[in-house]
PDB file of C-alpha atoms in Angstrom:
ATOM      1  CA  GLU A  28      -8.813  39.144 177.236  1.00 95.00           C
ATOM      2  CA  VAL A  29      -8.332  38.308 173.565  1.00 96.00           C
ATOM      3  CA  GLN A  30      -7.500  34.669 172.963  1.00 98.00           C
ATOM      4  CA  LEU A  31      -6.838  32.783 169.749  1.00 98.00           C
ATOM      5  CA  VAL A  32      -6.280  29.061 170.108  1.00 98.00           C
ATOM      6  CA  GLU A  33      -5.192  27.079 167.080  1.00 98.00           C
ATOM      7  CA  SER A  34      -5.666  23.352 166.658  1.00 98.00           C
ATOM      8  CA  GLY A  35      -5.406  20.706 163.977  1.00 98.00           C
ATOM      9  CA  GLY A  36      -1.706  20.744 163.284  1.00 97.00           C
ATOM     10  CA  GLY A  37       0.463  17.669 162.984  1.00 97.00           C
ATOM     11  CA  LEU A  38       2.354  15.397 160.645  1.00 98.00           C
ATOM     12  CA  VAL A  39       0.952  14.694 157.183  1.00 98.00           C
ATOM     13  CA  GLN A  40       2.372  13.053 154.069  1.00 98.00           C
ATOM     14  CA  PRO A  41       3.018  15.009 150.884  1.00 98.00           C
ATOM     15  CA  GLY A  42      -0.180  15.301 148.902  1.00 98.00           C
ATOM     16  CA  GLY A  43      -2.277  14.985 152.015  1.00 98.00           C
ATOM     17  CA  SER A  44      -4.766  17.308 153.647  1.00 98.00           C
ATOM     18  CA  LEU A  45      -5.124  18.976 157.012  1.00 98.00           C
ATOM     19  CA  ARG A  46      -7.669  21.347 158.497  1.00 98.00           C
ATOM     20  CA  LEU A  47      -6.572  23.986 160.967  1.00 98.00           C
ATOM     21  CA  SER A  48      -9.032  25.631 163.308  1.00 98.00           C
ATOM     22  CA  CYS A  49      -8.828  28.704 165.474  1.00 98.00           C
ATOM     23  CA  ALA A  50     -11.133  29.328 168.412  1.00 98.00           C
ATOM     24  CA  ALA A  51     -11.477  33.016 169.205  1.00 98.00           C
ATOM     25  CA  SER A  52     -12.677  34.645 172.407  1.00 98.00           C
ATOM     26  CA  GLY A  53     -12.479  37.921 174.283  1.00 98.00           C
ATOM     27  CA  PHE A  54     -13.662  40.128 171.415  1.00 98.00           C
ATOM     28  CA  ILE A  55     -16.581  40.504 169.022  1.00 98.00           C
ATOM     29  CA  PHE A  56     -15.392  38.061 166.394  1.00 98.00           C
ATOM     30  CA  ASP A  57     -17.626  39.202 163.535  1.00 95.00           C
ATOM     31  CA  ASP A  58     -16.321  42.775 163.796  1.00 97.00           C
ATOM     32  CA  TYR A  59     -12.871  41.832 162.529  1.00 97.00           C
ATOM     33  CA  ALA A  60     -11.054  40.396 159.559  1.00 97.00           C
ATOM     34  CA  MET A  61      -8.930  37.345 160.299  1.00 98.00           C
ATOM     35  CA  HIS A  62      -5.807  35.839 158.781  1.00 98.00           C
ATOM     36  CA  TRP A  63      -3.479  32.887 158.729  1.00 98.00           C
ATOM     37  CA  VAL A  64       0.249  33.668 158.750  1.00 98.00           C
ATOM     38  CA  ARG A  65       2.955  31.018 158.688  1.00 98.00           C
ATOM     39  CA  GLN A  66       6.599  30.836 159.638  1.00 98.00           C
ATOM     40  CA  VAL A  67       9.143  28.168 158.867  1.00 97.00           C
ATOM     41  CA  PRO A  68      11.137  27.717 162.117  1.00 94.00           C
ATOM     42  CA  GLY A  69      14.091  30.079 162.059  1.00 93.00           C
ATOM     43  CA  LYS A  70      12.796  31.915 158.974  1.00 97.00           C
ATOM     44  CA  GLY A  71      10.590  34.893 158.186  1.00 97.00           C
ATOM     45  CA  LEU A  72       6.850  35.491 158.210  1.00 98.00           C
ATOM     46  CA  GLU A  73       4.566  34.703 155.273  1.00 98.00           C
ATOM     47  CA  TRP A  74       0.935  35.801 155.061  1.00 98.00           C
ATOM     48  CA  VAL A  75      -1.094  32.811 153.878  1.00 98.00           C
ATOM     49  CA  SER A  76      -4.705  33.917 153.695  1.00 98.00           C
ATOM     50  CA  GLY A  77      -7.161  36.512 154.933  1.00 97.00           C
ATOM     51  CA  ILE A  78     -10.935  36.821 155.235  1.00 98.00           C
ATOM     52  CA  THR A  79     -13.003  39.933 155.864  1.00 97.00           C
ATOM     53  CA  TRP A  80     -15.548  40.140 158.656  1.00 97.00           C
ATOM     54  CA  ASN A  81     -18.489  38.961 156.540  1.00 96.00           C
ATOM     55  CA  SER A  82     -16.545  36.463 154.402  1.00 97.00           C
ATOM     56  CA  GLU A  83     -17.168  38.631 151.336  1.00 96.00           C
ATOM     57  CA  ASN A  84     -13.464  38.749 150.584  1.00 96.00           C
ATOM     58  CA  LYS A  85     -11.144  35.775 150.852  1.00 97.00           C
ATOM     59  CA  ASP A  86      -7.584  36.236 149.691  1.00 96.00           C
ATOM     60  CA  TYR A  87      -4.593  33.960 149.354  1.00 97.00           C
ATOM     61  CA  ALA A  88      -0.864  34.071 148.824  1.00 96.00           C
ATOM     62  CA  ASP A  89       0.184  32.834 145.398  1.00 96.00           C
ATOM     63  CA  SER A  90       1.981  29.923 147.071  1.00 97.00           C
ATOM     64  CA  VAL A  91      -1.276  28.431 148.400  1.00 98.00           C
ATOM     65  CA  ARG A  92      -3.989  29.686 146.059  1.00 97.00           C
ATOM     66  CA  GLY A  93      -6.041  26.810 144.683  1.00 97.00           C
ATOM     67  CA  ARG A  94      -4.916  24.441 147.456  1.00 98.00           C
ATOM     68  CA  PHE A  95      -5.952  26.216 150.666  1.00 98.00           C
ATOM     69  CA  THR A  96      -9.412  27.480 151.609  1.00 98.00           C
ATOM     70  CA  ILE A  97     -10.131  29.901 154.421  1.00 98.00           C
ATOM     71  CA  SER A  98     -13.518  30.080 156.110  1.00 98.00           C
ATOM     72  CA  ARG A  99     -15.085  31.478 159.248  1.00 98.00           C
ATOM     73  CA  ASP A 100     -18.153  30.814 161.356  1.00 98.00           C
ATOM     74  CA  ASN A 101     -19.131  34.006 163.116  1.00 98.00           C
ATOM     75  CA  ALA A 102     -21.770  32.233 165.197  1.00 97.00           C
ATOM     76  CA  ARG A 103     -19.105  29.977 166.666  1.00 98.00           C
ATOM     77  CA  SER A 104     -16.276  32.574 166.667  1.00 98.00           C
ATOM     78  CA  SER A 105     -14.081  30.230 164.716  1.00 98.00           C
ATOM     79  CA  LEU A 106     -11.704  30.430 161.779  1.00 98.00           C
ATOM     80  CA  ASP A 107     -10.603  27.487 159.650  1.00 98.00           C
ATOM     81  CA  LEU A 108      -7.975  26.769 157.040  1.00 98.00           C
ATOM     82  CA  GLN A 109      -8.488  23.731 154.848  1.00 98.00           C
ATOM     83  CA  MET A 110      -5.151  22.711 153.361  1.00 98.00           C
ATOM     84  CA  ASN A 111      -5.081  20.275 150.449  1.00 98.00           C
ATOM     85  CA  GLY A 112      -2.271  19.096 148.213  1.00 98.00           C
ATOM     86  CA  LEU A 113       0.299  19.722 150.919  1.00 98.00           C
ATOM     87  CA  THR A 114       3.980  19.808 150.011  1.00 98.00           C
ATOM     88  CA  THR A 115       7.121  19.873 152.108  1.00 97.00           C
ATOM     89  CA  GLU A 116       7.268  23.622 151.487  1.00 98.00           C
ATOM     90  CA  ASP A 117       4.102  24.018 153.551  1.00 98.00           C
ATOM     91  CA  THR A 118       5.925  22.827 156.674  1.00 98.00           C
ATOM     92  CA  ALA A 119       5.729  25.727 159.130  1.00 98.00           C
ATOM     93  CA  PHE A 120       4.173  27.156 162.239  1.00 97.00           C
ATOM     94  CA  TYR A 121       0.732  28.494 161.355  1.00 98.00           C
ATOM     95  CA  TYR A 122      -0.598  31.457 163.301  1.00 98.00           C
ATOM     96  CA  CYS A 123      -4.211  32.529 163.544  1.00 98.00           C
ATOM     97  CA  VAL A 124      -4.209  36.329 163.525  1.00 98.00           C
ATOM     98  CA  LYS A 125      -6.848  38.945 164.298  1.00 98.00           C
ATOM     99  CA  ASP A 126      -6.938  42.144 162.281  1.00 97.00           C
ATOM    100  CA  SER A 127      -7.562  45.561 163.830  1.00 94.00           C
ATOM    101  CA  ARG A 128     -10.522  46.270 161.536  1.00 94.00           C
ATOM    102  CA  SER A 129     -13.212  44.480 159.562  1.00 92.00           C
ATOM    103  CA  TRP A 130     -10.965  44.607 156.465  1.00 93.00           C
ATOM    104  CA  TYR A 131      -7.200  44.162 156.125  1.00 92.00           C
ATOM    105  CA  VAL A 132      -5.247  46.797 158.058  1.00 93.00           C
ATOM    106  CA  GLN A 133      -2.776  45.238 160.475  1.00 95.00           C
ATOM    107  CA  PHE A 134      -2.118  42.006 162.292  1.00 96.00           C
ATOM    108  CA  ASP A 135      -3.388  43.067 165.675  1.00 93.00           C
ATOM    109  CA  PHE A 136      -3.231  39.943 167.816  1.00 97.00           C
ATOM    110  CA  TRP A 137      -1.607  36.577 167.209  1.00 97.00           C
ATOM    111  CA  GLY A 138      -2.324  33.120 168.526  1.00 97.00           C
ATOM    112  CA  GLN A 139       0.528  30.954 169.758  1.00 95.00           C
ATOM    113  CA  GLY A 140       0.635  28.951 166.557  1.00 96.00           C
ATOM    114  CA  VAL A 141       0.354  25.328 165.554  1.00 97.00           C
ATOM    115  CA  MET A 142       2.992  23.276 163.769  1.00 98.00           C
ATOM    116  CA  VAL A 143       2.311  21.601 160.452  1.00 98.00           C
ATOM    117  CA  THR A 144       4.911  19.125 159.232  1.00 98.00           C
ATOM    118  CA  VAL A 145       4.671  17.684 155.745  1.00 98.00           C
ATOM    119  CA  SER A 146       6.961  14.697 155.404  1.00 97.00           C
ATOM    120  CA  SER A 147       6.983  11.133 154.171  1.00 95.00           C
TER     121      SER A 147
ATOM    122  CA  ILE B  29       4.443  44.022 146.293  1.00 95.00           C
ATOM    123  CA  ARG B  30       7.874  43.059 147.516  1.00 96.00           C
ATOM    124  CA  MET B  31       9.185  44.483 150.792  1.00 97.00           C
ATOM    125  CA  THR B  32      12.968  44.581 151.113  1.00 98.00           C
ATOM    126  CA  GLN B  33      14.411  45.113 154.574  1.00 98.00           C
ATOM    127  CA  SER B  34      17.943  46.056 155.428  1.00 98.00           C
ATOM    128  CA  PRO B  35      20.082  45.084 157.086  1.00 97.00           C
ATOM    129  CA  SER B  36      19.071  41.451 157.590  1.00 97.00           C
ATOM    130  CA  SER B  37      20.906  41.523 160.903  1.00 97.00           C
ATOM    131  CA  LEU B  38      22.822  43.960 163.032  1.00 97.00           C
ATOM    132  CA  SER B  39      24.814  43.974 166.249  1.00 96.00           C
ATOM    133  CA  ALA B  40      24.374  46.886 168.606  1.00 96.00           C
ATOM    134  CA  SER B  41      24.998  47.851 172.203  1.00 95.00           C
ATOM    135  CA  VAL B  42      22.562  48.967 174.851  1.00 95.00           C
ATOM    136  CA  GLY B  43      22.023  52.691 174.402  1.00 96.00           C
ATOM    137  CA  ASP B  44      22.758  52.696 170.665  1.00 96.00           C
ATOM    138  CA  ARG B  45      20.475  54.291 168.114  1.00 97.00           C
ATOM    139  CA  VAL B  46      19.277  51.668 165.662  1.00 97.00           C
ATOM    140  CA  THR B  47      17.714  52.233 162.257  1.00 98.00           C
ATOM    141  CA  ILE B  48      16.073  49.579 160.094  1.00 98.00           C
ATOM    142  CA  THR B  49      14.896  50.351 156.593  1.00 98.00           C
ATOM    143  CA  CYS B  50      12.204  48.818 154.435  1.00 98.00           C
ATOM    144  CA  ARG B  51      11.733  49.490 150.746  1.00 98.00           C
ATOM    145  CA  ALA B  52       8.548  48.625 148.866  1.00 98.00           C
ATOM    146  CA  SER B  53       8.659  47.629 145.209  1.00 97.00           C
ATOM    147  CA  HIS B  54       5.609  49.820 144.531  1.00 96.00           C
ATOM    148  CA  ASN B  55       4.048  52.846 146.150  1.00 97.00           C
ATOM    149  CA  VAL B  56       2.216  51.653 149.265  1.00 97.00           C
ATOM    150  CA  LYS B  57       1.381  55.153 150.517  1.00 96.00           C
ATOM    151  CA  SER B  58       1.604  54.848 154.327  1.00 97.00           C
ATOM    152  CA  TYR B  59       0.209  51.338 154.605  1.00 97.00           C
ATOM    153  CA  VAL B  60       3.197  49.863 156.411  1.00 98.00           C
ATOM    154  CA  ASN B  61       3.249  48.190 159.799  1.00 98.00           C
ATOM    155  CA  TRP B  62       6.196  47.057 161.905  1.00 98.00           C
ATOM    156  CA  TYR B  63       6.295  43.954 164.122  1.00 98.00           C
ATOM    157  CA  GLN B  64       8.658  42.758 166.821  1.00 98.00           C
ATOM    158  CA  GLN B  65       9.217  39.056 167.379  1.00 98.00           C
ATOM    159  CA  LYS B  66      11.186  37.571 170.253  1.00 96.00           C
ATOM    160  CA  PRO B  67      12.436  33.961 170.163  1.00 94.00           C
ATOM    161  CA  GLY B  68       9.685  31.439 170.781  1.00 92.00           C
ATOM    162  CA  ARG B  69       7.000  34.126 170.791  1.00 95.00           C
ATOM    163  CA  ALA B  70       4.383  35.312 168.341  1.00 95.00           C
ATOM    164  CA  PRO B  71       5.016  38.679 166.666  1.00 96.00           C
ATOM    165  CA  LYS B  72       3.622  41.874 168.129  1.00 96.00           C
ATOM    166  CA  VAL B  73       2.675  45.011 166.182  1.00 97.00           C
ATOM    167  CA  ILE B  74       4.655  48.053 167.361  1.00 98.00           C
ATOM    168  CA  ILE B  75       4.051  50.640 164.626  1.00 98.00           C
ATOM    169  CA  SER B  76       1.065  50.935 162.282  1.00 97.00           C
ATOM    170  CA  ALA B  77       0.372  53.163 159.294  1.00 97.00           C
ATOM    171  CA  ALA B  78       4.091  53.918 158.996  1.00 97.00           C
ATOM    172  CA  SER B  79       4.345  56.082 162.109  1.00 98.00           C
ATOM    173  CA  THR B  80       1.599  55.355 164.670  1.00 98.00           C
ATOM    174  CA  LEU B  81       3.025  53.939 167.873  1.00 98.00           C
ATOM    175  CA  GLN B  82       0.855  51.178 169.294  1.00 97.00           C
ATOM    176  CA  SER B  83      -0.490  51.468 172.807  1.00 95.00           C
ATOM    177  CA  GLY B  84       2.000  50.293 175.417  1.00 96.00           C
ATOM    178  CA  VAL B  85       5.006  50.447 173.084  1.00 97.00           C
ATOM    179  CA  PRO B  86       7.861  52.569 174.490  1.00 97.00           C
ATOM    180  CA  SER B  87       8.384  55.971 172.921  1.00 98.00           C
ATOM    181  CA  ARG B  88      11.969  55.086 171.971  1.00 98.00           C
ATOM    182  CA  PHE B  89      10.410  53.316 168.987  1.00 98.00           C
ATOM    183  CA  SER B  90       9.412  55.450 166.028  1.00 98.00           C
ATOM    184  CA  GLY B  91       8.482  54.934 162.414  1.00 98.00           C
ATOM    185  CA  SER B  92       8.631  57.174 159.387  1.00 98.00           C
ATOM    186  CA  GLY B  93       8.318  57.136 155.640  1.00 97.00           C
ATOM    187  CA  SER B  94       5.799  56.982 152.838  1.00 96.00           C
ATOM    188  CA  GLU B  95       5.365  55.629 149.326  1.00 96.00           C
ATOM    189  CA  THR B  96       8.319  53.254 148.951  1.00 98.00           C
ATOM    190  CA  ASP B  97      10.781  54.033 151.737  1.00 98.00           C
ATOM    191  CA  PHE B  98      10.186  53.402 155.411  1.00 98.00           C
ATOM    192  CA  THR B  99      12.273  53.436 158.567  1.00 98.00           C
ATOM    193  CA  LEU B 100      11.972  51.976 162.044  1.00 98.00           C
ATOM    194  CA  THR B 101      14.168  53.696 164.610  1.00 98.00           C
ATOM    195  CA  ILE B 102      14.979  52.695 168.164  1.00 98.00           C
ATOM    196  CA  SER B 103      16.445  55.811 169.755  1.00 97.00           C
ATOM    197  CA  SER B 104      18.240  54.105 172.656  1.00 96.00           C
ATOM    198  CA  LEU B 105      18.396  50.322 172.466  1.00 96.00           C
ATOM    199  CA  GLN B 106      17.353  48.496 175.619  1.00 96.00           C
ATOM    200  CA  PRO B 107      18.040  44.860 176.581  1.00 94.00           C
ATOM    201  CA  GLU B 108      14.408  43.908 175.955  1.00 95.00           C
ATOM    202  CA  ASP B 109      14.594  45.235 172.371  1.00 96.00           C
ATOM    203  CA  PHE B 110      16.822  42.444 171.117  1.00 93.00           C
ATOM    204  CA  ALA B 111      14.496  40.681 168.709  1.00 97.00           C
ATOM    205  CA  THR B 112      13.662  40.324 165.026  1.00 98.00           C
ATOM    206  CA  TYR B 113      11.732  43.136 163.365  1.00 98.00           C
ATOM    207  CA  TYR B 114       9.519  42.838 160.287  1.00 98.00           C
ATOM    208  CA  CYS B 115       7.879  45.413 158.082  1.00 98.00           C
ATOM    209  CA  GLN B 116       4.604  44.555 156.320  1.00 98.00           C
ATOM    210  CA  GLN B 117       2.483  46.305 153.716  1.00 97.00           C
ATOM    211  CA  SER B 118      -1.307  46.343 153.761  1.00 96.00           C
ATOM    212  CA  TYR B 119      -1.797  48.487 150.646  1.00 95.00           C
ATOM    213  CA  SER B 120      -2.274  45.537 148.335  1.00 91.00           C
ATOM    214  CA  THR B 121      -4.973  43.717 150.256  1.00 85.00           C
ATOM    215  CA  VAL B 122      -5.150  40.818 147.836  1.00 86.00           C
ATOM    216  CA  ALA B 123      -1.571  39.935 148.729  1.00 91.00           C
ATOM    217  CA  LEU B 124      -0.241  41.164 152.043  1.00 96.00           C
ATOM    218  CA  THR B 125       3.529  40.873 152.280  1.00 97.00           C
ATOM    219  CA  PHE B 126       6.288  41.041 154.872  1.00 98.00           C
ATOM    220  CA  GLY B 127       9.869  42.088 154.644  1.00 98.00           C
ATOM    221  CA  GLY B 128      12.507  39.443 155.250  1.00 98.00           C
ATOM    222  CA  GLY B 129      13.187  40.572 158.816  1.00 98.00           C
ATOM    223  CA  THR B 130      16.031  42.259 160.686  1.00 98.00           C
ATOM    224  CA  LYS B 131      17.570  40.453 163.625  1.00 98.00           C
ATOM    225  CA  VAL B 132      18.903  42.838 166.260  1.00 98.00           C
ATOM    226  CA  GLU B 133      21.603  41.167 168.331  1.00 95.00           C
ATOM    227  CA  ILE B 134      23.752  42.171 171.270  1.00 87.00           C
ATOM    228  CA  LYS B 135      27.239  43.418 170.398  1.00 85.00           C
TER     229      LYS B 135
END
């Protein structure tokens, strides 16, 4: 059974940093691209960042480029998102998402999400 | 690439035929996926590559379109279909984008 379990969310002040992690199981992690997608409660979905199976490609939404860094550890089946320079506009649920292929095709399976709140 | 969905919400009755449209700002060929999200739940992919029904998804769901214009159709709305639906393009892999969503509510 595929499982994606996010951790690391919480309350942080504007300008602060947070690191999200996603523990994957139930599939061959290094066969698939992975993503982070966020959603402000009650609003729509926004793709944040993606990484191909071998970390050769790392891509970011314009809204986070230069502040967020995605990484993966295939040996540990884990995905991370380092978030720096956080603003109130980064407040959202953050989902760890598995792709259906080793590059970007579709968001195949979603974790349950973790809440990030940026507030003073 | 901007994805524009319409309508943003609709009210329909059980048994109705429902159509949701998604327009891409640039040609995305057939690289469009559709997701269903129920309240408090993570989204679930229901259609990939514009028209491929995902395993386990009822056949009343269908997708069509190419280039810039895409459609999700529910042929006979069921109670479990009340949810928010999103289109998403995967043509521009440096910047994947979603439509704004269509909330399907009970009339």
